[in-house]
XYZ file of C-alpha atoms in Angstrom:
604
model
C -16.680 34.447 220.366
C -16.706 33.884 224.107
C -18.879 36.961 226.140
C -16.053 36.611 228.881
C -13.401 36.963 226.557
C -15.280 40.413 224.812
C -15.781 41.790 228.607
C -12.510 41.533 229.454
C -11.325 43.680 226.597
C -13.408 45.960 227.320
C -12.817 46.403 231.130
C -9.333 46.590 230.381
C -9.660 49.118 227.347
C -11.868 51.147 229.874
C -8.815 51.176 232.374
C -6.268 52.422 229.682
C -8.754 54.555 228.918
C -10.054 56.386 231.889
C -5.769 55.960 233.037
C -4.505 57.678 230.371
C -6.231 61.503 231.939
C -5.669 60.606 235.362
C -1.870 59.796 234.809
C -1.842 62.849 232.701
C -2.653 65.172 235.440
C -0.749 63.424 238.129
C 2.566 63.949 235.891
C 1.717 67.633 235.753
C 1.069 67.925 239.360
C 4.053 66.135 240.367
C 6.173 68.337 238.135
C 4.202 71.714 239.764
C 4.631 70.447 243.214
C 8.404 69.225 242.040
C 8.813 73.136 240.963
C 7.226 74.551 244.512
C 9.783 72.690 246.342
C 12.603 74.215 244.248
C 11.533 77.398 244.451
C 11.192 77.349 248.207
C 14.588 75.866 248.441
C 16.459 78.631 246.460
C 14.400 81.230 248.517
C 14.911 79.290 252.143
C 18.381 78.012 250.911
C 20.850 79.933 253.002
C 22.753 77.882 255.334
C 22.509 78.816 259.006
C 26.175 77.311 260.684
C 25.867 79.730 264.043
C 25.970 76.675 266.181
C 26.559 73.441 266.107
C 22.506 72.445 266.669
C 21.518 74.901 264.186
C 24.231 73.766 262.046
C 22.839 69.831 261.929
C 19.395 71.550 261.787
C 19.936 72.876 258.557
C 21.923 69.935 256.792
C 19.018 67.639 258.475
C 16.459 70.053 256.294
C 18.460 70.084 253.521
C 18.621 66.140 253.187
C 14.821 66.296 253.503
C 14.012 67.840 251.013
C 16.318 66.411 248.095
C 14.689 63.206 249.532
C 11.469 65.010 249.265
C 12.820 65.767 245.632
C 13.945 61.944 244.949
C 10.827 60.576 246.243
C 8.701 63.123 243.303
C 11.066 61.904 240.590
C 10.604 58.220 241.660
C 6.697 58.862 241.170
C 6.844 61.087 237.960
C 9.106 58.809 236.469
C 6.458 55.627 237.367
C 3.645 57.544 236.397
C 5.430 58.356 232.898
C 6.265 54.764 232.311
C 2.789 53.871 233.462
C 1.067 56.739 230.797
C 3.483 56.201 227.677
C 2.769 51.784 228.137
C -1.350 53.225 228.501
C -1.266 54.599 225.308
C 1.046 51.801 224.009
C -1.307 49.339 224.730
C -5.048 51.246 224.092
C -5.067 50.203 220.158
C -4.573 46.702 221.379
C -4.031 45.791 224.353
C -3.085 41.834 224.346
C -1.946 39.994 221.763
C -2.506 36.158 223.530
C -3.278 34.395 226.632
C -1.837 31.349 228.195
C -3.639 29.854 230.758
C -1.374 28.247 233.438
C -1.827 26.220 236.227
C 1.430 26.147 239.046
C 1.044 22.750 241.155
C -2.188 22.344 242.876
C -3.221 26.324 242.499
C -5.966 27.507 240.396
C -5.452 27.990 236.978
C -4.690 31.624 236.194
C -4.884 33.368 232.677
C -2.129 35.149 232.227
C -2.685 38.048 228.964
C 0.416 39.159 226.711
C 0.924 42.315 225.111
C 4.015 44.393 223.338
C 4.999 45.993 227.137
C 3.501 45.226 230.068
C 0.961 47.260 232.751
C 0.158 47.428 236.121
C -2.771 49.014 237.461
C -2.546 51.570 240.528
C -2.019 48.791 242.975
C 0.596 47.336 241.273
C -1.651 44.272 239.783
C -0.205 42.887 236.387
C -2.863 43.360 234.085
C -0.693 43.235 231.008
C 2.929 41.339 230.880
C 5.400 42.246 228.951
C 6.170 39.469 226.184
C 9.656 39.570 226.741
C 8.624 38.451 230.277
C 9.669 35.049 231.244
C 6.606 33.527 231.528
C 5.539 34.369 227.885
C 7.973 31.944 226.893
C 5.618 29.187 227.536
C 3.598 30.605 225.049
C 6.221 31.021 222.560
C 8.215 27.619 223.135
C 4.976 25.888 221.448
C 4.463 23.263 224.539
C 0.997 22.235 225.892
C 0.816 20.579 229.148
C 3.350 20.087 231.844
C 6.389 22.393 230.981
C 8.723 25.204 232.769
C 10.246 28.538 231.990
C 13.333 30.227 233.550
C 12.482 33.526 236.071
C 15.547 34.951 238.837
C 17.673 32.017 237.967
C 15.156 29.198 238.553
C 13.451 27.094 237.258
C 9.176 26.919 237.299
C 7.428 23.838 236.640
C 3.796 24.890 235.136
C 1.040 23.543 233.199
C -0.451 25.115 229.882
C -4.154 24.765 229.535
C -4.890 26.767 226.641
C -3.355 28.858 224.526
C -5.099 31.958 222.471
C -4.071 34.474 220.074
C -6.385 37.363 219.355
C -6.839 40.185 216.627
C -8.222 43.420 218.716
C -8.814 47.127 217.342
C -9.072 49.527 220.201
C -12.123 47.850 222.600
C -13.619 45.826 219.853
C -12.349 42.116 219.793
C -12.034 40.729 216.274
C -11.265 37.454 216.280
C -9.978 34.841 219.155
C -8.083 31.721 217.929
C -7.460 28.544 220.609
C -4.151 26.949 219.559
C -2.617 24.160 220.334
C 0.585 26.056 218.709
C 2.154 29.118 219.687
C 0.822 31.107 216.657
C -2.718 30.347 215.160
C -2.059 29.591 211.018
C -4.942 31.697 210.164
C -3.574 34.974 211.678
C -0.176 34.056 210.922
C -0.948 33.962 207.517
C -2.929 37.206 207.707
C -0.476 39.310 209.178
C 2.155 37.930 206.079
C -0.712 38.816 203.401
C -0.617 42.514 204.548
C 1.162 44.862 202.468
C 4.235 45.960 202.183
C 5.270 49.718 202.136
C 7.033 51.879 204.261
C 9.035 50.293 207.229
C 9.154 47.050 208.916
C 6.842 46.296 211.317
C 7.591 44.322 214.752
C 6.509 40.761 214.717
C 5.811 40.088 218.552
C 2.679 38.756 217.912
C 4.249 36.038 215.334
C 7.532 35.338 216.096
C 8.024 31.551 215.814
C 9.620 28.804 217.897
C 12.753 29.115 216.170
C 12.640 32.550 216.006
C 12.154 32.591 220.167
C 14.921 30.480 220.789
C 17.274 32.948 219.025
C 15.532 36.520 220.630
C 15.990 35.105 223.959
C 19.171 33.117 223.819
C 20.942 34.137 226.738
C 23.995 31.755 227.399
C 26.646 32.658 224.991
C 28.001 36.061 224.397
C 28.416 35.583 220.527
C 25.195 34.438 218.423
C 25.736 33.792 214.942
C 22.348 33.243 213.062
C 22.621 31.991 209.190
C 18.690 32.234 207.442
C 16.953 31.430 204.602
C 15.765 34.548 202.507
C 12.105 35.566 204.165
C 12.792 33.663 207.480
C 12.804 36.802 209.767
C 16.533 37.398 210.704
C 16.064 41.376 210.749
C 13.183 41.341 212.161
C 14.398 38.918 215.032
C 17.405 40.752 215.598
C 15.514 43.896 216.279
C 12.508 41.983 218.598
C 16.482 40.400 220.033
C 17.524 44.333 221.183
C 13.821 44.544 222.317
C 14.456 41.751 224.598
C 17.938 42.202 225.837
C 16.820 45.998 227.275
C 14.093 44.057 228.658
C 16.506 41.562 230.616
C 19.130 44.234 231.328
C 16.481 47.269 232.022
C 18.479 47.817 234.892
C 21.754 48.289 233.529
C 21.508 49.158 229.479
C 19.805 51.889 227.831
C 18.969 52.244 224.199
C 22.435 54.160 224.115
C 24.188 50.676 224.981
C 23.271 49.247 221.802
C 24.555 49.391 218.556
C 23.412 47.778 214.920
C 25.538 48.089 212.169
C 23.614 48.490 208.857
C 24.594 47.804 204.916
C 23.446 51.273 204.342
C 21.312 54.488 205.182
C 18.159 53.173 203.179
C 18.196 50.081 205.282
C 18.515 51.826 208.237
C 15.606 53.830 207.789
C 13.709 50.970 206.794
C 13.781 49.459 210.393
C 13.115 52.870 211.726
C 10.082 52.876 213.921
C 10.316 48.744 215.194
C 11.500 49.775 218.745
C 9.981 52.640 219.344
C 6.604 50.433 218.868
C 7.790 48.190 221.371
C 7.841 50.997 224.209
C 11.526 51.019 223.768
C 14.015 54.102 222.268
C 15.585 54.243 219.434
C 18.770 52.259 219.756
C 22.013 53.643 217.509
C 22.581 52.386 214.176
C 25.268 53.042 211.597
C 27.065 52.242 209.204
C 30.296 50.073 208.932
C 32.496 52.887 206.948
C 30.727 55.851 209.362
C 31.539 53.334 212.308
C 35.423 52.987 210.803
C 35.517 56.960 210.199
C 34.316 57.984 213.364
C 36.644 55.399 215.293
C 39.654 56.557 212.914
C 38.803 60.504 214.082
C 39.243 59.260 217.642
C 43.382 58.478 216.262
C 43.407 61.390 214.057
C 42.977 59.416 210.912
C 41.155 60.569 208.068
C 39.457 57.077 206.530
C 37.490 57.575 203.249
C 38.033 54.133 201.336
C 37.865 50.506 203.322
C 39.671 49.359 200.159
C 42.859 47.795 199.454
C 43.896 47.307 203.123
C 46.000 45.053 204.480
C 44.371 43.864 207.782
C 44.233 40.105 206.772
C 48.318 39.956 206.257
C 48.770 42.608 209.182
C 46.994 40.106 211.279
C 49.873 37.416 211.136
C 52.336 39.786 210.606
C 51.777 41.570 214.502
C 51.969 37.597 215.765
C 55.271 37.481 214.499
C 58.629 38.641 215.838
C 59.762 41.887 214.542
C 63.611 42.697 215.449
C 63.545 46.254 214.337
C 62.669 49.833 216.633
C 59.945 50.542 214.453
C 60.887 53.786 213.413
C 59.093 56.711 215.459
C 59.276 54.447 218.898
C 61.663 55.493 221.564
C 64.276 52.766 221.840
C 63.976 52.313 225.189
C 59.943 51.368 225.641
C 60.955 48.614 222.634
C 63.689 47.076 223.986
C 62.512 45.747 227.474
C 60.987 43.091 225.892
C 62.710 40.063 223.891
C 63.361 40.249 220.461
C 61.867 36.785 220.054
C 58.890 38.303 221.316
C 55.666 39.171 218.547
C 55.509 42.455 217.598
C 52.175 43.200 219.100
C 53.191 41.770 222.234
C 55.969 44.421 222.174
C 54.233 47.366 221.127
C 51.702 47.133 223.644
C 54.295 46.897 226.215
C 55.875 49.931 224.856
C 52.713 51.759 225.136
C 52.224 51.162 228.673
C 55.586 52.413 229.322
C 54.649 55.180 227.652
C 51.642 55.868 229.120
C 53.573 55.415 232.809
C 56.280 57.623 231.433
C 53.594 60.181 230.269
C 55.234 60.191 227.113
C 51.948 58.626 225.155
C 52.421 60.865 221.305
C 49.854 63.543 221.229
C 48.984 62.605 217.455
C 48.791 58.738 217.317
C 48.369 59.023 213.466
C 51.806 60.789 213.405
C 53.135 58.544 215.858
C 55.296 55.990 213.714
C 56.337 56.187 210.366
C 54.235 54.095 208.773
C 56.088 53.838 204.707
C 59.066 52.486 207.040
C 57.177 50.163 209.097
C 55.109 48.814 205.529
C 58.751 48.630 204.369
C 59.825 46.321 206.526
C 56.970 43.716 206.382
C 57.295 44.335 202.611
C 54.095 45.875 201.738
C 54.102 48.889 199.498
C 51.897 50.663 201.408
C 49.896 50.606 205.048
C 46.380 52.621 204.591
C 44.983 54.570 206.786
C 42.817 51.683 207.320
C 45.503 49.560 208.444
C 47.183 52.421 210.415
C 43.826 51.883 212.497
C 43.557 48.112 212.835
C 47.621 48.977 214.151
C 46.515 51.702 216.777
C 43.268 49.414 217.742
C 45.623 46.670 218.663
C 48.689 48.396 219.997
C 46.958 50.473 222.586
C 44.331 47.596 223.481
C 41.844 50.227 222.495
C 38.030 48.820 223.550
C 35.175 50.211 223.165
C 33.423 50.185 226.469
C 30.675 52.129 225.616
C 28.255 49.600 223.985
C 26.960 46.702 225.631
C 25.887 44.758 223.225
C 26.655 44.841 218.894
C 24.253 44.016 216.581
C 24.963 43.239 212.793
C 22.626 42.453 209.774
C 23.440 40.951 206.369
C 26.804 39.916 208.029
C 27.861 37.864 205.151
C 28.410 40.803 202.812
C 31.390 41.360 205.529
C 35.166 40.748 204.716
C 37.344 39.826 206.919
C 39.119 42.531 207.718
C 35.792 44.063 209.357
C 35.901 40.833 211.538
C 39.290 41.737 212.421
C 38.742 44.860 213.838
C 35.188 44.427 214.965
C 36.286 41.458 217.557
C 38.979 43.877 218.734
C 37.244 46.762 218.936
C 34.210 44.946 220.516
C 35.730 42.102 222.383
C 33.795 43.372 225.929
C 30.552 43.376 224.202
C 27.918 41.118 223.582
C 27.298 40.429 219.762
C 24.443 39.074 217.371
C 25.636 38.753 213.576
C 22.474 37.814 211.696
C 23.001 37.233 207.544
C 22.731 34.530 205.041
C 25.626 32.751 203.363
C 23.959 32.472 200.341
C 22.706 36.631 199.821
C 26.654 36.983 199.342
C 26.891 38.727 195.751
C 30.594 38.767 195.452
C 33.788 37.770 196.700
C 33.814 35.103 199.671
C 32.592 35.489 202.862
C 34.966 34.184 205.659
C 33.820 31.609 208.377
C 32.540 33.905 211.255
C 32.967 31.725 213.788
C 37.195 31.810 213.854
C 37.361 35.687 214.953
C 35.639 35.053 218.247
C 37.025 31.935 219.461
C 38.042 33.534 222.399
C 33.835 33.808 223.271
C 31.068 31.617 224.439
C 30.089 31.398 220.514
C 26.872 29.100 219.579
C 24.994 28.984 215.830
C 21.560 29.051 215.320
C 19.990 28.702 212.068
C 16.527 29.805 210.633
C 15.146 27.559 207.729
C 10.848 28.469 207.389
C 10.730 31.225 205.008
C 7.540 33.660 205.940
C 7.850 36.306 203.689
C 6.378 35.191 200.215
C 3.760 32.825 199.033
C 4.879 29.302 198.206
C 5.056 29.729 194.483
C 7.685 32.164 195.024
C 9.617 30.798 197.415
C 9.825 27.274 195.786
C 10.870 28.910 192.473
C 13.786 31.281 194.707
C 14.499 27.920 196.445
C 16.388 26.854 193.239
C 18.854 29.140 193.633
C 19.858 28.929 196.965
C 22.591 26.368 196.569
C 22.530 23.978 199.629
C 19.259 25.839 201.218
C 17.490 24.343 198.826
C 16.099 21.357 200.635
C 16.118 22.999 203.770
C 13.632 26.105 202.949
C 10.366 25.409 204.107
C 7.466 27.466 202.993
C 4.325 28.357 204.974
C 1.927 30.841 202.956
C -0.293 29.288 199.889
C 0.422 28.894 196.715
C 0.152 32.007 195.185
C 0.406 33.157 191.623
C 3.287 31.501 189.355
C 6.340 33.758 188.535
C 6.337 35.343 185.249
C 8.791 35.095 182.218
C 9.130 37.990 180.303
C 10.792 39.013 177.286
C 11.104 43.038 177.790
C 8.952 45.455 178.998
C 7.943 48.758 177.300
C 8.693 51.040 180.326
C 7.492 54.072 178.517
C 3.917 52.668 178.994
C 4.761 50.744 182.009
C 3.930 53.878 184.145
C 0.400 54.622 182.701
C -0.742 51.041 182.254
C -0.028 49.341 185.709
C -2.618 49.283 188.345
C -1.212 48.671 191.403
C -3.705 47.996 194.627
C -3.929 50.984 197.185
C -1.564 50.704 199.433
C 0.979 48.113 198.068
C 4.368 48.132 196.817
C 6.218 47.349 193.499
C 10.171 47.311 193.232
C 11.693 47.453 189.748
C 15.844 45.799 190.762
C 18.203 46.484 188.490
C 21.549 44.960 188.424
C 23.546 48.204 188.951
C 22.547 51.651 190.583
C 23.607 53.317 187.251
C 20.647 51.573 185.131
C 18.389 52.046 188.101
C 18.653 56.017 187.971
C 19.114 55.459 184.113
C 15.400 53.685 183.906
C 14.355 56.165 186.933
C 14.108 58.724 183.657
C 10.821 56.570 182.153
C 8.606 57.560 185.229
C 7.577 60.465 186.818
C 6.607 59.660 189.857
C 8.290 56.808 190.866
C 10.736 56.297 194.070
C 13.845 56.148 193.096
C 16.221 54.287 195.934
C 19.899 54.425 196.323
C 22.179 53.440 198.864
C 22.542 56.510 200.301
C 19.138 57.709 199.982
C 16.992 58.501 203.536
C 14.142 57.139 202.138
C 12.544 53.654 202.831
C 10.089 51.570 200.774
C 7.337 53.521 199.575
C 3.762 52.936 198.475
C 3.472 52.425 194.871
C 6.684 51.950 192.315
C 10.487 51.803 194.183
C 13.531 51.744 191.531
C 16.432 50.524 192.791
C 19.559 47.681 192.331
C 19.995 44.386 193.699
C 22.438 45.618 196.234
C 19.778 48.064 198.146
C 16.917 45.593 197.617
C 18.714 43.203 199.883
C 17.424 42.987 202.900
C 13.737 44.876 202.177
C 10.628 43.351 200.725
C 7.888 44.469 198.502
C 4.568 43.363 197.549
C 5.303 43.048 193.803
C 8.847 42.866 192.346
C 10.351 43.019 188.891
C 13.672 42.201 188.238
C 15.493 43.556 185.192
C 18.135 41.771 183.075
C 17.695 38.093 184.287
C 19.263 36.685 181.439
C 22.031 39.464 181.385
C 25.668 38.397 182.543
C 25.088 40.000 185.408
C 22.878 36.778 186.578
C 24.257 34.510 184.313
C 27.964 35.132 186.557
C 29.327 31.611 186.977
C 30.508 32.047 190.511
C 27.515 34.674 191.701
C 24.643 34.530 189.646
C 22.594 31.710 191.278
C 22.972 33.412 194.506
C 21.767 37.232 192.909
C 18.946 35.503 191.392
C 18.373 33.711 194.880
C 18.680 37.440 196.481
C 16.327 38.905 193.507
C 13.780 36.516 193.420
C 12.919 36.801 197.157
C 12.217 40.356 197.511
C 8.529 39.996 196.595
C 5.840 38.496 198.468
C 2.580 38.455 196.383
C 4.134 38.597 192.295
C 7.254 38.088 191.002
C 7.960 39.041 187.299
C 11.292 38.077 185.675
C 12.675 40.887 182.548
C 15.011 38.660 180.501
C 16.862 42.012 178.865
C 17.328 45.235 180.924
């Protein structure tokens, strides 16, 4: 291990260290000094107006000091930034190095860690690796190459790449790469365990991966990925990045990821916040639906059954009629031959000029009269909201950018409303067609034609070793050529007959620290088998709990999406799996949950 390479840790680990202190007084004398002038404002704050002098006098002093008072929020706030990316950074400070050369200059090492830091003078001694010159690192080009910064373009030359392992000041390994992750740490960071919530890959994320965190150019990115390939994680290191590029403009408040359900979301819990960056908001679709419907005085407790599908060429077409409820008047300025959404929305504008807008939009029309006429028995409340959405134009303005995860568990009618609802925003839908476990999932693609729209795929499966993804591989319908594996071998899935779970408890000897998930088909035979153990974690849908240490019941529906060290799936021979139309793709689903052992329960 190179000496220079140790010293520099060191020097910098000293920095964080003796920073850390220093910044920590400076914020509380700022905020002291930040008090004194406040106080001597509200005692000296009377306004003296007796002539016209003494009257510009005392504005003159007052704009002084709120400048005085701008200028000590300007430093506290640097100072914070500077303190909270210190202790960021002192259990490791750098991840890489890329040594670049711009045209005839020197070479110049350039050191990449999760934020980046600037010592007192304003020096980069840490970038950021959302910062645009870490992309030469991640692009996986040696040599003469170029990255995008302020809209140009900078020719460069990589030298040498390295990726290092660091605890604190000690530097535990250094690998020189010709790639833009070294295999060896690559592979140990995907042979740690698995328990509790996912972790932040900046120090891994792959070519492919890259190209889809940073992608920039279209304002709807659709990613389809092979089971273990990333796609949450990537998403989340993708709302990393785009704060990073719009740090200016977007808070964490902007964003918005839409999760399958509470488990999940607590399960990425913890990713941003370890990337310097706040928690951003995450829901679910039905809470999303629920709280939008409040906002039109609906009361939404079941997506099911709705009509949004038909409603959506229905409002296209002409609709001769008042709909009953609507003043005749704001209806009948436009042509009958007109669509009906074309003529509601004029009719609420008139209304809104008129200032006769209903002050209950949910009581607004009558809705059995209106279902009546497009012959529908009934229009939910659902469907009452996809109406309002599109009749008053409603957007949501709010949130800059939508993220979604396991979009192809989505039906269309959440497309429907989402691309209303959302259509200023910018969007990243991240799933896998083949982790659909029933029903069909519609072609994403037609709701946003209207966008810049590109598709990206992921096809190198991480997550498990290669024994287990080539024997998940088999399931995954066209995938299956496509998956490519990168951890070793492994040990072989296991066949087995039944398992005597009233023993199971006692006999198993899990490693410290790891993770085994018992899927059942059904949440009803998960809490059902829950009853064998006693101290087992039993996982629902609605639970706030994430992946524990140790055993984790739960069905095939809340495993998607998480991973465990160990995983034993119950009933593989039961119809449940054996479903013509869906079984290959809940065995392809069950199957890659684990990442060290997979065992396979024929009966339940």
């Amino acid at each position: 291990m190179h000496q220079s390479a140790v010293q520099h840790l060191q020097q910098l680990y000293q920095q964080l260290s003796q920073d850390i202190p220093i910044l920590t007084q400076q914020l509380a004398e700022l905020g002291q000094t930040a008090r004194d002038v406040k106080r001597d404002l509200s005692s000296d704050g009377h306004l003296d107006l007796g002539t016209y002098t003494e009257t510009l006098d005392t504005f003159a002093s007052i704009e002084a000091n709120n400048r005085q008072i701008d200028t000590l929020n300007a430093r506290a706030q640097t100072a914070a930034t500077r303190l909270a990316h210190a202790k960021l950074l002192l259990p490791q400070a750098y991840f890489a190095k890329v040594n670049l050369a711009y045209d005839s200059d020197e070479a110049e090492d350039f050191y990449l860690g999760k934020v980046g830091y600037l010592d007192a003078a304003g020096n980069d001694l840490v970038y950021d690796w959302r910062a645009p010159v870490a992309d030469v690192y991640y692009a996986n080009r040696i040599g003469a190459t170029s990255y995008q910064a302020n809209g140009r373009k900078i020719p460069v030359t990589v030298n040498q790449r390295q990726q290092f392992v660091i605890d604190h000041d000690r530097l535990i390994q250094a690998v020189d790469s010709q790639m833009a992750i070294g295999d060896p740490l690559l592979l140990a960071v995907l042979a740690a365990n698995r328990s509790g919530g996912l972790q932040e890959i900046t120090a891994t994320i792959q070519t492919e991966q890259n190209a889809i965190i940073r992608e920039q150019g279209h304002a709807v990115v659709l990613v389809d990925g092979v089971a273990g390939s990333g796609k949450t994680s990537v998403l989340l290191q993708r709302v990393a990045y785009q704060l990073y590029q719009h740090r200016h403009d977007w808070t964490p408040a902007d964003m918005l990821i839409i999760t399958p359900n509470v488990a999940f979301s607590r399960y990425i819990r913890g990713v941003l916040p370890a990337l310097g960056e706040a928690e951003p908001l995450s829901t679910t679709y039905l809470n999303l639906i629920q709280a939008l419907g409040r906002r039109f005085g609906l009361a939404i407790s079941s997506l099911a059954d709705n009509h949004l599908s038909v409603l959506a060429d229905l409002i296209q077409a002409p609709h001769p009629a008042v709909p009953k409820g609507l003043t005749p008047q704001a209806y009948n300025q436009t042509k009958p031959t007109d669509s009906f959404i074309k003529r509601m929305q004029h009719a609420w504008r008139w209304l809104q000029a008129t200032d006769q807008t209903p002050s209950d939009a949910s009581q607004w029309l009558d809705w059995s009269a209106l279902a009546k006429s497009w012959s529908l028995a009934t229009l939910t409340p659902y469907d009452q909201l996809y109406l309002l959405v599109q009749i008053t134009a409603y957007t949501q303005t709010t949130t800059a950018a939508l993220f979604v995860d396991e979009a192809q568990d989505y039906d269309a009618d959440v497309w429907l409303l989402l691309a209303a609802v959302f259509k200023k925003s910018q969007l990243t839908l991240v799933g896998d067609h083949r982790q659909r476990l029933m029903g069909s999932a519609p072609q994403l693609s037609a709701f946003f034609d209207q966008h810049q729209t590109i598709n990206l795929k992921l096809t190198t499966s991480y997550r498990a070793t290669g024994a287990i993804t080539s024997y998940f591989s088999q399931f995954a319908g066209d995938w299956t050529t496509a998956i490519q594996a990168v951890q070793p071998q492994g040990i072989t899935p296991n066949h087995v007959p039944a398992i005597d779970w009233a023993s199971f408890q006692t006999a198993t000897n899990l490693p410290a620290g790891q993770s085994l998930a018992i899927i059942t088909p059904t949440d009803a035979e998960a809490i059902q088998l829950a009853k064998h153990f006693s101290n087992a974690h039993l996982l629902t849908a609605t639970d706030r709990q994430t992946v524990q240490t140790g055993i984790n019941l739960l069905s095939l529906s809340v495993a998607k999406g998480l991973e465990f060290d160990q995983v034993i799936v119950t009933g593989w021979e039961s119809a449940f799996y054996q479903d013509s139309r869906f079984g290959q793709n809940r065995r392809y689903v069950a199957a890659s949950r684990g990442t060290k052992a997979l065992t396979l329960v024929e009966s339940l």
